PDB file of C-alpha atoms in Angstrom:
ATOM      1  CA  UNK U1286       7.182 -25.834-183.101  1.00  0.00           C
ATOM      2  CA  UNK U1287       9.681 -23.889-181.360  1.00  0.00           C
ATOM      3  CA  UNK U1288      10.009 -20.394-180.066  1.00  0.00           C
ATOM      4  CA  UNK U1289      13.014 -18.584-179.931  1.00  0.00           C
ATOM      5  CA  UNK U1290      13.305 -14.693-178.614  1.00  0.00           C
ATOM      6  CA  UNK U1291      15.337 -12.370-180.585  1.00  0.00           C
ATOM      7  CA  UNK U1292      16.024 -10.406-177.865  1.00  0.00           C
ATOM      8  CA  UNK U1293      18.248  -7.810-179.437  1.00  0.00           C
ATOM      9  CA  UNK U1294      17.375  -4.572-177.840  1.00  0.00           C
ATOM     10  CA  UNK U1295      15.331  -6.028-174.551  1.00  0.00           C
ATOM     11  CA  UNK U1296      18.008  -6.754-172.122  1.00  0.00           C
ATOM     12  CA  UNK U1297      16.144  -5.228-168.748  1.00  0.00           C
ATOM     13  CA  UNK U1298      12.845  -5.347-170.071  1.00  0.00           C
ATOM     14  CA  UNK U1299       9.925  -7.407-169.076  1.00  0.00           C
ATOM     15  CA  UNK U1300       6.668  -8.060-170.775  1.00  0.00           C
ATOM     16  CA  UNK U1301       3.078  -7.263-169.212  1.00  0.00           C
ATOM     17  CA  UNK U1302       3.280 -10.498-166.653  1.00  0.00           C
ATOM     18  CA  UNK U1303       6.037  -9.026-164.825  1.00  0.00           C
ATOM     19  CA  UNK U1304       8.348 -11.799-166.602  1.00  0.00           C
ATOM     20  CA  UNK U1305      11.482 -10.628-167.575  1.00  0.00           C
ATOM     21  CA  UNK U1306      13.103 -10.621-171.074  1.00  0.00           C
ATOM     22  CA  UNK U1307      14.936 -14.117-171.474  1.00  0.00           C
ATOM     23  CA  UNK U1308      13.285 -15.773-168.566  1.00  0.00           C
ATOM     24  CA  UNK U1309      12.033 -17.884-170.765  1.00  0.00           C
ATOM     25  CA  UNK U1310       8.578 -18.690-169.999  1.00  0.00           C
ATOM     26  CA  UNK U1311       7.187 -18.937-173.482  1.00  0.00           C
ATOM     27  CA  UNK U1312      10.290 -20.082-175.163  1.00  0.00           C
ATOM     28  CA  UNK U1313      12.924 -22.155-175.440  1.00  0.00           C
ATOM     29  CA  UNK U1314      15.397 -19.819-175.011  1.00  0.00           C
ATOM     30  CA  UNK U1315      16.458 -15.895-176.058  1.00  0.00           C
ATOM     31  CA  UNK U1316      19.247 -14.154-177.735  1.00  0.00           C
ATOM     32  CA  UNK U1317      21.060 -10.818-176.316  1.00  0.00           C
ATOM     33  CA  UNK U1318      23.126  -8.524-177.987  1.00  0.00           C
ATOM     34  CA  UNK U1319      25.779  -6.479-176.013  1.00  0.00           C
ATOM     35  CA  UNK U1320      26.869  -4.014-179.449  1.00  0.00           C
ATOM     36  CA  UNK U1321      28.596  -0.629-177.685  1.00  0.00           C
ATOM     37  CA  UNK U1322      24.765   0.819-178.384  1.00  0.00           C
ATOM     38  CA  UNK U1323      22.851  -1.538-177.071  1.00  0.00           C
ATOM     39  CA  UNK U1324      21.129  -1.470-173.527  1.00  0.00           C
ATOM     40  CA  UNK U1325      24.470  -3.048-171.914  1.00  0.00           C
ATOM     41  CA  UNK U1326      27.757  -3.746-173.952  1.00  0.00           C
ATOM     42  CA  UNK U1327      30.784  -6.316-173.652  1.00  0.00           C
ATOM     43  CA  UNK U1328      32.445  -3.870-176.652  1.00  0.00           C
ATOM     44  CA  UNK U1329      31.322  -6.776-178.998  1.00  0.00           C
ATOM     45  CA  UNK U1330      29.033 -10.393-179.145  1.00  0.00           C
ATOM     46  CA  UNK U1331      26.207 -10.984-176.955  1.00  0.00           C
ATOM     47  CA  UNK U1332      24.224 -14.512-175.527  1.00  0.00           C
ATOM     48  CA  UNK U1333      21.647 -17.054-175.599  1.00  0.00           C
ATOM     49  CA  UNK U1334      19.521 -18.408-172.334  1.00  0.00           C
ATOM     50  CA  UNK U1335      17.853 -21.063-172.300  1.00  0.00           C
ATOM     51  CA  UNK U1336      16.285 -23.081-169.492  1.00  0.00           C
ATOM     52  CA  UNK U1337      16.561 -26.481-171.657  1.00  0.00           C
ATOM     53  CA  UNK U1338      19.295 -28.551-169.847  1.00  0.00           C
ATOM     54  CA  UNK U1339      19.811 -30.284-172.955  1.00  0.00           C
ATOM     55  CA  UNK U1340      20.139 -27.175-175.029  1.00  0.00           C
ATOM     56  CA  UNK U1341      22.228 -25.452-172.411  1.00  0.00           C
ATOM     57  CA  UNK U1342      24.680 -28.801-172.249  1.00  0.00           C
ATOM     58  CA  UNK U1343      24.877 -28.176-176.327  1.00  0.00           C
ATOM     59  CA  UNK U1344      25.399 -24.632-176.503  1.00  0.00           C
ATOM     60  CA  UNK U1345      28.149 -24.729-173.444  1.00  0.00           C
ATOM     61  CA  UNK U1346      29.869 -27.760-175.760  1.00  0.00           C
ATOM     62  CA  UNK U1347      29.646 -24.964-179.333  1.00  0.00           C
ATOM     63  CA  UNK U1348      30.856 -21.879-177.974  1.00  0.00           C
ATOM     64  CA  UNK U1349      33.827 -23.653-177.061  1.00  0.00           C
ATOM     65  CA  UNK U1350      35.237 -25.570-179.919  1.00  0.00           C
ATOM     66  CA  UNK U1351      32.780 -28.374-179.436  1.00  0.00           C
ATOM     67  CA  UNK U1352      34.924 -30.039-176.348  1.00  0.00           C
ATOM     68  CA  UNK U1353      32.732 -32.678-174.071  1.00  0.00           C
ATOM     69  CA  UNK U1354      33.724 -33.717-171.125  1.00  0.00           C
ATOM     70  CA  UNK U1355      30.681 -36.201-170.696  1.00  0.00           C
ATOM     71  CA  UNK U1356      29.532 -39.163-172.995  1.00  0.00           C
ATOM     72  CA  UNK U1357      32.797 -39.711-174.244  1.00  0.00           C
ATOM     73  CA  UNK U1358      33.027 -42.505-176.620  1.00  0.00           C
ATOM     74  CA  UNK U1359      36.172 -41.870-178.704  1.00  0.00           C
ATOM     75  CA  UNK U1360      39.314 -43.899-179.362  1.00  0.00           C
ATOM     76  CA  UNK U1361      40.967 -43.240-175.767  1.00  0.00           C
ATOM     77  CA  UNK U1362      37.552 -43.202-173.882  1.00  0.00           C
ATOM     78  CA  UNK U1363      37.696 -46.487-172.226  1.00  0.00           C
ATOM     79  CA  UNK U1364      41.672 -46.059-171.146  1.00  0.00           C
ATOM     80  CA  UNK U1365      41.945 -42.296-170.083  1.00  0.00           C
ATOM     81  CA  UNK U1366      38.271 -40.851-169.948  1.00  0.00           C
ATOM     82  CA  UNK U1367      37.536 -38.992-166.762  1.00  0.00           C
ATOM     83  CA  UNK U1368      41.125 -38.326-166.463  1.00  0.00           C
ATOM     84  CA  UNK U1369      41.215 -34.569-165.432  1.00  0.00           C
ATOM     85  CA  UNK U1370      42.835 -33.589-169.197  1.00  0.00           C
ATOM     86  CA  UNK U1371      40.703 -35.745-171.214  1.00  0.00           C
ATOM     87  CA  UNK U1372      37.982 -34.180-173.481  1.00  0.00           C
ATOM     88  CA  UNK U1373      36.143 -34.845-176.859  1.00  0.00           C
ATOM     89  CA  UNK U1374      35.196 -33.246-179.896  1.00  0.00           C
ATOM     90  CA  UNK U1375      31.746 -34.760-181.217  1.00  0.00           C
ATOM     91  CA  UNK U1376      30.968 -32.095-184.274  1.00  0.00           C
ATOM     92  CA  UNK U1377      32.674 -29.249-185.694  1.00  0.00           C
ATOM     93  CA  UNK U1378      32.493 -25.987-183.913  1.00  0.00           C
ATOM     94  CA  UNK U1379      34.268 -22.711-183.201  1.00  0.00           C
ATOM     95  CA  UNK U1380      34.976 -20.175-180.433  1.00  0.00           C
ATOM     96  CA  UNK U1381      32.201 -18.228-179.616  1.00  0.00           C
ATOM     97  CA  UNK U1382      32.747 -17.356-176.569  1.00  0.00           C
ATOM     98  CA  UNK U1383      33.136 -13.526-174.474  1.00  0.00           C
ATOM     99  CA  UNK U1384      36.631 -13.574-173.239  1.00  0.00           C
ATOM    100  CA  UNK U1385      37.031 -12.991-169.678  1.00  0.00           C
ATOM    101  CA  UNK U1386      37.565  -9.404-170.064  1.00  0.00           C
ATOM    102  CA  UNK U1387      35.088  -8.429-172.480  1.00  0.00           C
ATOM    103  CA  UNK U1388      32.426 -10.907-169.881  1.00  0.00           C
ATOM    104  CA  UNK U1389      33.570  -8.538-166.582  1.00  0.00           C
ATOM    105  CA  UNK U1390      32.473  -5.382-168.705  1.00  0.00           C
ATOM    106  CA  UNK U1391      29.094  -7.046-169.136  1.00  0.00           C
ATOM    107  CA  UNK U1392      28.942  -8.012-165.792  1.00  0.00           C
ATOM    108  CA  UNK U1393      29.871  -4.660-164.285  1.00  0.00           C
ATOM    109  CA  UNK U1394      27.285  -3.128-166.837  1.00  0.00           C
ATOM    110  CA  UNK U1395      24.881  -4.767-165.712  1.00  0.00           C
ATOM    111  CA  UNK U1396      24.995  -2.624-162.193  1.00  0.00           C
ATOM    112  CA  UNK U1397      24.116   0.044-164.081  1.00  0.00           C
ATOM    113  CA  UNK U1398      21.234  -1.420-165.690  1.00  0.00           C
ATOM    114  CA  UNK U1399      18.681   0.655-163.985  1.00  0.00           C
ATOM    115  CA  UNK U1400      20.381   3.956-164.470  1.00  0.00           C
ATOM    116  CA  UNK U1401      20.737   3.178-168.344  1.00  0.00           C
ATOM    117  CA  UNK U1402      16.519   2.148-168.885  1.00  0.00           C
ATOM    118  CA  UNK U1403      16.016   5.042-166.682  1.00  0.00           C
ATOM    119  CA  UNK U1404      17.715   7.499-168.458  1.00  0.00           C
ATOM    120  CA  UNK U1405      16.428   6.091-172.081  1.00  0.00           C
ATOM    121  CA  UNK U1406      12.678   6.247-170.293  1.00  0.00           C
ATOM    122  CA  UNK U1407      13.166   9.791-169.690  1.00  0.00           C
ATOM    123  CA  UNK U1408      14.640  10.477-173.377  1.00  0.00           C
ATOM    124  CA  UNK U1409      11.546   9.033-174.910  1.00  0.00           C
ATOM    125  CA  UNK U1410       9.043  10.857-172.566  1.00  0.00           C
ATOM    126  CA  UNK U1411      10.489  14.106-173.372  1.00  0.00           C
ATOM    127  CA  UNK U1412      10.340  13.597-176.828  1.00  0.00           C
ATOM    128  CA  UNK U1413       6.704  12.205-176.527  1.00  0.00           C
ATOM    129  CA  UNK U1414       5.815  15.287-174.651  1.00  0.00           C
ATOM    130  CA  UNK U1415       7.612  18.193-176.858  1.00  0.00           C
ATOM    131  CA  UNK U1416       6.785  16.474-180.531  1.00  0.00           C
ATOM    132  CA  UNK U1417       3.077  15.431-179.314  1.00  0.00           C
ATOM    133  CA  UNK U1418       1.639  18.870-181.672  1.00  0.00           C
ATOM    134  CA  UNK U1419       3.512  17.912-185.015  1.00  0.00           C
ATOM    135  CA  UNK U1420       0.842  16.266-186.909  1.00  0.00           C
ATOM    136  CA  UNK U1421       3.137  14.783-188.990  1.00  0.00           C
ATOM    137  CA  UNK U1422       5.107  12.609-186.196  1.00  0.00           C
ATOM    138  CA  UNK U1423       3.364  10.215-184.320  1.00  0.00           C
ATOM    139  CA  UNK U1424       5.115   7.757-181.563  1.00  0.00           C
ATOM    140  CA  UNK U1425       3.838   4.206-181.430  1.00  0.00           C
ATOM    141  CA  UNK U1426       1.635   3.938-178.233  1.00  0.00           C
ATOM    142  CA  UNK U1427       2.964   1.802-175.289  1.00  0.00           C
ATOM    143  CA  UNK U1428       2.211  -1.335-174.515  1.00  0.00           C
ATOM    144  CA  UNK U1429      -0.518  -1.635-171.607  1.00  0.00           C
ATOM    145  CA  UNK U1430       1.521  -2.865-168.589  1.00  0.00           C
ATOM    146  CA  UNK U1431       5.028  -3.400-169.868  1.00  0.00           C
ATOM    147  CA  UNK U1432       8.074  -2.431-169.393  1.00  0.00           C
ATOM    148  CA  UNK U1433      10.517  -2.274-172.400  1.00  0.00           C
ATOM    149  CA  UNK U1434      13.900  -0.668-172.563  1.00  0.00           C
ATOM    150  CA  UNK U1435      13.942   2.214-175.146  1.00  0.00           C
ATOM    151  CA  UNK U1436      16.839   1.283-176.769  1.00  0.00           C
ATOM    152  CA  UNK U1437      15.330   3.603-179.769  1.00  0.00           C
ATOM    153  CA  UNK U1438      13.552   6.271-180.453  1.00  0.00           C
ATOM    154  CA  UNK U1439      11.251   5.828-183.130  1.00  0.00           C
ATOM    155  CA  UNK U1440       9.053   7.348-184.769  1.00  0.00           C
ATOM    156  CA  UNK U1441       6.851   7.463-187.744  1.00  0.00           C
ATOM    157  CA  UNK U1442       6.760  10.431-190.096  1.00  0.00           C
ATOM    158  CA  UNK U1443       3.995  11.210-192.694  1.00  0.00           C
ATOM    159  CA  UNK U1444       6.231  12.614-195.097  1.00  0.00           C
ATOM    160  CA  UNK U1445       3.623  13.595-197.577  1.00  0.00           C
ATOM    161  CA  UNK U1446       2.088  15.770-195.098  1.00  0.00           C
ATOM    162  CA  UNK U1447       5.351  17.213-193.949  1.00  0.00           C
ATOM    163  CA  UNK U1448       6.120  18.174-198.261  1.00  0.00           C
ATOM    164  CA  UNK U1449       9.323  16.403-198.786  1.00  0.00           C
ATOM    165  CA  UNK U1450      10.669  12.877-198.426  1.00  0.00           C
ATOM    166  CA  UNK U1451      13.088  10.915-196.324  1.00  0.00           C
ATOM    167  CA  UNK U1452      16.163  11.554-198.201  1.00  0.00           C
ATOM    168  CA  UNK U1453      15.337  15.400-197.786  1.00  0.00           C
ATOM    169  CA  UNK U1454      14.785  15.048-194.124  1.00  0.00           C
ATOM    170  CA  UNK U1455      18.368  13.659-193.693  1.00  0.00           C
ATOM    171  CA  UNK U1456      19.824  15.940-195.796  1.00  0.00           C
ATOM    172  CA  UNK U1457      18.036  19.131-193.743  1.00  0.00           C
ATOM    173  CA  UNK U1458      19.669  16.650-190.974  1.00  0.00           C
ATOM    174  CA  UNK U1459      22.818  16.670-191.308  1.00  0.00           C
ATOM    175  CA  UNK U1460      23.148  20.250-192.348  1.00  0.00           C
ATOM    176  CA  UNK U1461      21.683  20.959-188.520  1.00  0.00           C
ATOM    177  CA  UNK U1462      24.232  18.728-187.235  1.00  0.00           C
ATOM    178  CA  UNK U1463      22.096  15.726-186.454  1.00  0.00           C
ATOM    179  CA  UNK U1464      22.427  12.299-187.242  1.00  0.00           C
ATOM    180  CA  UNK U1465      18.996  10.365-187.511  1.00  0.00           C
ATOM    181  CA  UNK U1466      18.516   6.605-188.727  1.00  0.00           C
ATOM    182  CA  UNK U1467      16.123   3.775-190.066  1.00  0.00           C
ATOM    183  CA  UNK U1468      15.671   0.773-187.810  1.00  0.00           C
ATOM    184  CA  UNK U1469      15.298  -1.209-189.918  1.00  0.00           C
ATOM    185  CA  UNK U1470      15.186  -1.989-193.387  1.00  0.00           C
ATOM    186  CA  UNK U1471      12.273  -4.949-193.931  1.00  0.00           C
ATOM    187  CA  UNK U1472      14.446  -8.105-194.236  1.00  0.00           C
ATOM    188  CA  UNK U1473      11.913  -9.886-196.631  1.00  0.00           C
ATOM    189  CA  UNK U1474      13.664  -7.006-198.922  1.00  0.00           C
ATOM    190  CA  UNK U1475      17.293  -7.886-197.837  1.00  0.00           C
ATOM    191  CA  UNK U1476      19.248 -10.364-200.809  1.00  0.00           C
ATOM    192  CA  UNK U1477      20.120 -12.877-198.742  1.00  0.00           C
ATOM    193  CA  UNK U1478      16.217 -13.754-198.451  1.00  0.00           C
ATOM    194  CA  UNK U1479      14.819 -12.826-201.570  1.00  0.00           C
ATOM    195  CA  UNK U1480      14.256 -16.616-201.782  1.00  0.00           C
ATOM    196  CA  UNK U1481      12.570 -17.291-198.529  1.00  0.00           C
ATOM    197  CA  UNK U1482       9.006 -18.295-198.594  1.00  0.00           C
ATOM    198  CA  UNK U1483       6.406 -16.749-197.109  1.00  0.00           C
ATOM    199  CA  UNK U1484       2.821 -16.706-196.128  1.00  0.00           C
ATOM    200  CA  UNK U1485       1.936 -13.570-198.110  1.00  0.00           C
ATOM    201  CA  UNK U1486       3.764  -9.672-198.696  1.00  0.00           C
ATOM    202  CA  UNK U1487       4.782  -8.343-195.593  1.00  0.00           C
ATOM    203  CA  UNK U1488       2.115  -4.976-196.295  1.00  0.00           C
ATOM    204  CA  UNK U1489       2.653  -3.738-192.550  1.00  0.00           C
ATOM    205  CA  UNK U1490       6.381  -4.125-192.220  1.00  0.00           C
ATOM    206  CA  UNK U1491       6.614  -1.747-195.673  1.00  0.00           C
ATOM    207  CA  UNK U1492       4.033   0.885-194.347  1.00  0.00           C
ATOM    208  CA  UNK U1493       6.095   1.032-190.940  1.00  0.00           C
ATOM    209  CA  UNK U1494       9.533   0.927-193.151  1.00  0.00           C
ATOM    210  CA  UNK U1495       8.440   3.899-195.343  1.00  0.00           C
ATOM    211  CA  UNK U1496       7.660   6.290-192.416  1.00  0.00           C
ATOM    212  CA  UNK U1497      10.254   5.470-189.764  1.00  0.00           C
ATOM    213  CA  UNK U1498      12.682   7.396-188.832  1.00  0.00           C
ATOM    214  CA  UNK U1499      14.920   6.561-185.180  1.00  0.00           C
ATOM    215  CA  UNK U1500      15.774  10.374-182.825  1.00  0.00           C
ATOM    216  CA  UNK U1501      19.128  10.339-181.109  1.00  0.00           C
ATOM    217  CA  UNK U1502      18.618   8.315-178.027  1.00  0.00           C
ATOM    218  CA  UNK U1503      21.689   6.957-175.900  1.00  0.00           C
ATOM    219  CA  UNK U1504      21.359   7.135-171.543  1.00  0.00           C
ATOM    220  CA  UNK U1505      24.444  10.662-171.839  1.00  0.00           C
ATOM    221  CA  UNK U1506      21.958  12.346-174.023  1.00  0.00           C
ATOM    222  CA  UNK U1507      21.569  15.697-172.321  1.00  0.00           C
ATOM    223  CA  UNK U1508      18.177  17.547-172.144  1.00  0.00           C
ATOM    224  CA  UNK U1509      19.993  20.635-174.129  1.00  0.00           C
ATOM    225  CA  UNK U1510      20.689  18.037-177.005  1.00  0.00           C
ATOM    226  CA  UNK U1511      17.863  16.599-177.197  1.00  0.00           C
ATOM    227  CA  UNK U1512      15.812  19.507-177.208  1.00  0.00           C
ATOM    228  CA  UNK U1513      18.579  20.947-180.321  1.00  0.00           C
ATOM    229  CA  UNK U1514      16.732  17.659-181.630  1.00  0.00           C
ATOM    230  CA  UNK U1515      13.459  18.569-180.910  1.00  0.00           C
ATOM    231  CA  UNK U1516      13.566  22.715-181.980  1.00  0.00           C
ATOM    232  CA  UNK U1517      14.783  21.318-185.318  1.00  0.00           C
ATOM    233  CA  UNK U1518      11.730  19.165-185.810  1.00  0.00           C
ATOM    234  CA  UNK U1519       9.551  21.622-184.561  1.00  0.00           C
ATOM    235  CA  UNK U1520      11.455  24.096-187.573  1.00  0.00           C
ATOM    236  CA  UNK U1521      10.677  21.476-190.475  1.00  0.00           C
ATOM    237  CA  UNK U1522       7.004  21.915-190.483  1.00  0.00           C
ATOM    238  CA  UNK U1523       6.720  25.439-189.116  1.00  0.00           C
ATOM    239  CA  UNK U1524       5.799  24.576-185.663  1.00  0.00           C
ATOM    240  CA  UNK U1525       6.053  26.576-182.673  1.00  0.00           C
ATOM    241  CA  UNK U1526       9.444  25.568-180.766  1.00  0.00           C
ATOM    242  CA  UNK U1527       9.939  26.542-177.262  1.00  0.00           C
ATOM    243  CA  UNK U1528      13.636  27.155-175.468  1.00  0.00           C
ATOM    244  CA  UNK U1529      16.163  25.299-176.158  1.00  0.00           C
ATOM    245  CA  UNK U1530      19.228  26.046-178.895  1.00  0.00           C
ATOM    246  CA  UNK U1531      19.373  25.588-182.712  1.00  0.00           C
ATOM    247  CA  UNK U1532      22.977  25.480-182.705  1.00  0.00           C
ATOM    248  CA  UNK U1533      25.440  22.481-184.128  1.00  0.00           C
ATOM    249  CA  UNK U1534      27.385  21.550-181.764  1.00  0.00           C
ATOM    250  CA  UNK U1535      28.392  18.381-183.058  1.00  0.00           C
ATOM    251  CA  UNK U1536      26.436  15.784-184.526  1.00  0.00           C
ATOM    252  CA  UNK U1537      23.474  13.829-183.094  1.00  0.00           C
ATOM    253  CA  UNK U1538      23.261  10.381-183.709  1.00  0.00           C
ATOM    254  CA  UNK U1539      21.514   7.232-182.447  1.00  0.00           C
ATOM    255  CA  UNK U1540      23.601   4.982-184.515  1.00  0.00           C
ATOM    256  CA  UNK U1541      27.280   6.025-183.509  1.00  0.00           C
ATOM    257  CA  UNK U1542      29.438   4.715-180.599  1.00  0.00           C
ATOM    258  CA  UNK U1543      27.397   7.177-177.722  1.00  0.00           C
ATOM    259  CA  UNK U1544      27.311   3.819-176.389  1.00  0.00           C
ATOM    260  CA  UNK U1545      26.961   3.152-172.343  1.00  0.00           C
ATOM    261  CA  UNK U1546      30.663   3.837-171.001  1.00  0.00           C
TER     262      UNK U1546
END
């Protein structure tokens, strides 16, 4: 058996040990993705850690076509191998490497880590603490002692109680110039696995899938937006809304490139 971390969305977080997100202590290894809107971006691609030398060795060797430059044992090995232009090919593989430039992006988003989880925290306490009285919106509760990185708002919305459904809600949405999302659709319901076996229906994944909606949420998010954000929601089921601005200025999305500059 073998555990690998899809680490998507918790680059910077670290789990109730104190053990951060791809350190690896349970697992052989994690996976990263640095999309414009995730918690750091290279513009594109992402990585894998691993603290197996022989995975590491093998995963060095695929994200560049395959070369070795060790254990050669190909026609020229014995005449020319360790000769400092001599590599191998031992399986078929691509390029899946971060060019330089798109690497030093990373790298210089990654001083800004802090500031980013920071600034998502704060989003997702303010919306905890102005949508706490709709009794139709409820916020999963944290976990007791860690320390994620909101990459998303979400939330789950009892849609019979509000009185309409979720294709109403983003209609009512985008007339009020804001741009919610689903994250994410169950993949047990995607084609490409309709095939898969598994141990029984996925009933928890569906419950969570029918109600869940993801609130603008990006580190630039200004406390006038979001509370445009949270007035709105406070409008849909009659609520009391305090300050803030019903206006449009622009749309509000979580899913559009309001990535981390």
């Amino acid at each position: 058996t073998m555990l690998l971390e899809d680490a998507a969305h918790a680059f910077g977080s670290s789990g109730a040990d104190g053990a951060p997100c791809g350190s690896c202590r349970y697992g052989r290894g994690a996976i990263f993705s640095f999309h414009p809107v995730k918690n750091i971006t290279t513009a594109e691609g992402g990585a894998i850690v691993t603290a197996d030398p022989a995975w590491d060795a093998r995963l060095r060797s695929l994200r560049h076509h395959g070369i070795e430059r060790t254990g050669f044992r190909g026609d020229l090995a014995a005449r020319d191998g360790g000769a400092p232009w001599y590599h191998e090919f031992h399986a078929p593989a691509t390029n899946e490497r971060l060019s330089d430039v798109h690497a030093a992006l990373g790298a210089s988003q990654c001083r800004r880590l802090g500031a980013f989880k920071a600034a998502r925290a704060a989003i997702v306490a303010r919306y905890r603490e102005r949508l706490a009285g709709l009794p139709w919106l409820a916020f999963a509760p944290p976990a007791p002692g860690q320390d994620p990185f909101w990459h998303l708002a979400t939330a789950q919305l009892d849609f019979a109680q509000l009185g309409f459904d979720r294709r109403e809600l983003f209609r009512r949405a985008a007339a009020a110039g804001i741009a919610p999302m689903v994250h994410y659709i169950p993949l047990h319901h995607q084609p490409v696995l309709a095939a898969a076996r598994r141990a029984g229906d996925l009933a928890g994944a569906d419950r969570a899938y029918a109600g869940l909606v993801s609130l603008p949420c990006w580190p630039d998010l200004t406390a006038d937006e979001q509370e445009r954000v949270c007035v709105w929601l406070h409008g849909l089921g009659g609520g009391v809304a305090g300050g803030g601005s019903n206006g449009t200025r622009g749309a509000l999305s979580p899913a559009t490139a309001k990535g981390n500059p």
